[in-house]
Coordinates of C-alpha atoms in Angstrom, one line a residue:
M1 CA 73.6 98.1 132.3
Q2 CA 73.4 101.7 131.3
A3 CA 73.3 104.8 133.5
A4 CA 71.2 106.5 130.8
N5 CA 69.0 108.5 133.2
I6 CA 72.0 109.9 135.1
D7 CA 73.9 113.0 134.0
I8 CA 77.5 112.1 134.5
N9 CA 78.6 115.6 133.4
K10 CA 76.7 117.0 136.4
I11 CA 78.4 114.6 138.7
Q12 CA 81.8 115.6 137.3
K13 CA 81.0 119.2 138.2
G14 CA 80.1 118.1 141.8
D15 CA 76.3 117.6 141.7
E16 CA 75.5 115.6 144.8
T17 CA 71.9 114.9 143.8
E18 CA 73.0 113.3 140.5
F19 CA 75.7 111.4 142.4
R20 CA 73.1 110.0 144.8
L21 CA 71.1 108.7 141.8
L22 CA 74.3 107.0 140.5
F23 CA 74.9 105.5 144.0
N24 CA 71.4 104.2 144.3
L25 CA 71.6 102.6 140.8
F26 CA 74.9 100.9 141.2
Y27 CA 75.1 100.2 145.0
P28 CA 73.0 96.9 144.9
R29 CA 74.9 95.6 141.9
L30 CA 78.3 96.3 143.4
M31 CA 77.2 94.8 146.7
S32 CA 76.0 91.7 144.9
L33 CA 79.4 91.5 143.2
A34 CA 81.4 92.0 146.3
C35 CA 79.4 89.6 148.4
R36 CA 80.5 86.8 146.0
F37 CA 83.9 87.0 147.6
V38 CA 83.8 88.7 151.0
S39 CA 81.4 89.0 153.9
D40 CA 78.5 91.4 153.8
A41 CA 80.1 93.8 156.2
V42 CA 83.4 93.8 154.3
A43 CA 81.5 94.2 151.0
E44 CA 79.7 97.2 152.4
D45 CA 83.1 98.8 153.3
I46 CA 84.6 98.0 149.9
V47 CA 81.6 99.3 147.9
Q48 CA 81.4 102.5 149.9
S49 CA 85.2 103.1 149.4
V50 CA 84.7 102.6 145.7
F51 CA 82.1 105.4 145.6
V52 CA 84.4 107.6 147.6
M53 CA 87.2 106.9 145.1
Y54 CA 84.9 107.7 142.3
W55 CA 83.8 111.0 143.9
E56 CA 87.4 112.0 144.5
Q57 CA 88.3 111.2 140.8
K58 CA 85.1 112.2 139.2
A59 CA 86.5 115.2 137.2
T60 CA 89.1 113.0 135.5
L61 CA 87.1 109.9 134.6
I62 CA 85.7 109.2 131.2
P63 CA 81.9 109.5 131.4
D64 CA 81.2 106.4 129.2
A65 CA 83.5 104.2 131.4
I66 CA 81.7 104.7 134.7
H67 CA 80.1 101.2 134.8
S68 CA 83.4 99.6 134.0
Y69 CA 85.3 101.7 136.5
L70 CA 82.9 100.9 139.4
Y71 CA 82.9 97.1 138.7
K72 CA 86.7 97.0 138.2
C73 CA 87.4 98.9 141.4
T74 CA 85.1 96.7 143.3
Q75 CA 86.7 93.5 142.0
N76 CA 90.2 94.9 142.6
N77 CA 89.4 95.9 146.1
C78 CA 87.9 92.5 146.8
L79 CA 91.1 90.8 145.5
N80 CA 93.2 93.2 147.6
Y81 CA 91.2 92.4 150.7
L82 CA 91.5 88.6 150.1
K83 CA 95.2 89.0 149.5
H84 CA 95.6 90.9 152.8
Q85 CA 93.5 88.3 154.6
A86 CA 95.6 85.5 153.1
I87 CA 98.8 87.2 154.2
V88 CA 97.4 87.8 157.7
L89 CA 96.5 84.1 157.8
G90 CA 99.9 83.0 156.5
H91 CA 98.7 81.9 153.0
E92 CA 101.0 84.1 150.9
E93 CA 101.8 81.1 148.6
E94 CA 98.1 80.6 147.7
V95 CA 97.7 84.3 146.8
R96 CA 100.9 84.2 144.7
L97 CA 99.7 81.2 142.8
A98 CA 96.3 82.7 142.2
E99 CA 98.0 85.9 140.9
E100 CA 100.2 83.9 138.6
R101 CA 97.2 82.1 137.2
I102 CA 95.4 85.3 136.6
A103 CA 98.4 86.9 135.0
F104 CA 98.9 83.9 132.8
Q105 CA 95.3 84.0 131.7
S106 CA 95.4 87.7 131.0
E107 CA 98.6 87.5 129.0
R108 CA 97.5 84.5 126.9
S109 CA 93.7 85.1 126.7
D110 CA 93.7 85.5 123.0
A111 CA 96.1 82.6 122.2
N112 CA 94.5 80.3 124.7
E113 CA 90.8 80.7 123.8
L114 CA 90.0 77.0 123.9
W115 CA 91.6 76.6 127.3
N116 CA 89.7 79.6 128.6
E117 CA 86.4 78.1 127.3
V118 CA 87.1 74.8 129.0
V119 CA 88.0 76.3 132.4
E120 CA 85.1 78.7 132.2
R121 CA 82.6 75.9 131.3
D122 CA 83.9 73.8 134.2
I123 CA 83.6 76.6 136.7
R124 CA 80.2 77.7 135.4
K125 CA 79.0 74.0 135.7
L126 CA 80.1 74.0 139.4
L127 CA 78.3 77.3 139.9
E128 CA 75.1 76.1 138.2
D129 CA 75.2 72.8 140.2
S130 CA 75.6 74.8 143.5
I131 CA 72.8 77.2 142.5
A132 CA 70.6 74.2 141.8
K133 CA 70.9 73.1 145.4
L134 CA 69.2 76.3 146.6
P135 CA 65.6 76.3 147.6
P136 CA 63.4 77.3 144.6
K137 CA 62.3 80.8 145.8
C138 CA 65.8 81.5 147.0
R139 CA 67.3 80.4 143.7
Q140 CA 64.8 82.4 141.7
A141 CA 65.5 85.6 143.7
F142 CA 69.3 85.0 143.4
E143 CA 69.2 84.4 139.6
L144 CA 67.0 87.5 139.0
S145 CA 69.4 89.6 141.0
Y146 CA 72.7 88.3 139.7
F147 CA 72.0 87.2 136.2
K148 CA 69.1 89.5 135.2
E149 CA 70.4 92.4 137.2
M150 CA 67.0 93.2 138.5
T151 CA 66.5 95.4 141.6
Y152 CA 65.0 93.9 144.7
K153 CA 61.9 96.0 144.1
E154 CA 61.6 94.5 140.5
I155 CA 62.2 91.0 141.8
A156 CA 59.6 91.5 144.6
E157 CA 57.0 92.5 142.0
A158 CA 57.8 89.6 139.8
M159 CA 57.8 87.1 142.6
H160 CA 54.8 88.7 144.5
I161 CA 56.9 89.0 147.7
S162 CA 58.3 91.9 149.7
P163 CA 61.7 93.5 148.8
R164 CA 62.9 92.6 152.3
T165 CA 62.1 88.9 151.6
V166 CA 64.0 89.2 148.3
E167 CA 67.0 90.6 150.1
E168 CA 66.9 87.7 152.6
H169 CA 66.7 85.2 149.8
V170 CA 69.7 86.8 148.0
Q171 CA 71.7 87.0 151.2
K172 CA 71.0 83.4 152.1
A173 CA 71.9 82.3 148.5
T174 CA 75.1 84.3 148.6
K175 CA 76.2 83.0 151.9
F176 CA 75.5 79.4 150.8
L177 CA 77.4 79.8 147.5
R178 CA 80.3 81.5 149.2
T179 CA 80.7 78.4 151.5
E180 CA 79.9 76.0 148.7
L181 CA 82.3 77.5 146.2
K182 CA 85.1 78.7 148.5
D183 CA 87.7 76.6 146.8
I184 CA 87.2 78.3 143.4
L185 CA 86.6 82.0 144.5
F186 CA 89.9 83.2 142.9
C187 CA 88.9 81.6 139.6
L188 CA 85.4 83.1 139.8
L189 CA 87.0 86.5 140.5
F190 CA 89.0 86.2 137.3
L191 CA 86.1 85.0 135.2
L192 CA 83.5 87.4 136.4
R193 CA 85.5 90.6 135.9

């Protein structure tokens, strides 16, 4: 997704109007990403903190890397939150193992292409099977939001329903999938970054 209609140079100079346009463009996408791993309330806090970090560092960031920066920060903050929760709940070992798996994959991603493809295919199959369990309208709204990266307004027009109904469908789907896929969230976090 491109931020073609947003002047990043103006944002770097402190233009709040242009920053608001960037926020409005990326906020729903980052919320969708964060809600895959954490509750809606936590996701909201994480996404808002990402925008605060961006605003504070705006002058030093590379304009062409804004999309990557926002997504990476959101994913990292989700992982940090999950790590903190795991520690609070006494599951440090699970976090350590997940980090080791992620590090192993990162270090050997080129040499282990086949292994990566097998793992990714298996996880995607689990994800597809879980998505298939959603009610049709709920599934359609979710897929258009997550996979086609359409806004709620665009989805509402395509499905001939209100944006609020689209939001309810996406939230319902996200909640269901978080429960359904709770055992593979760390793997999904790695694969979707």
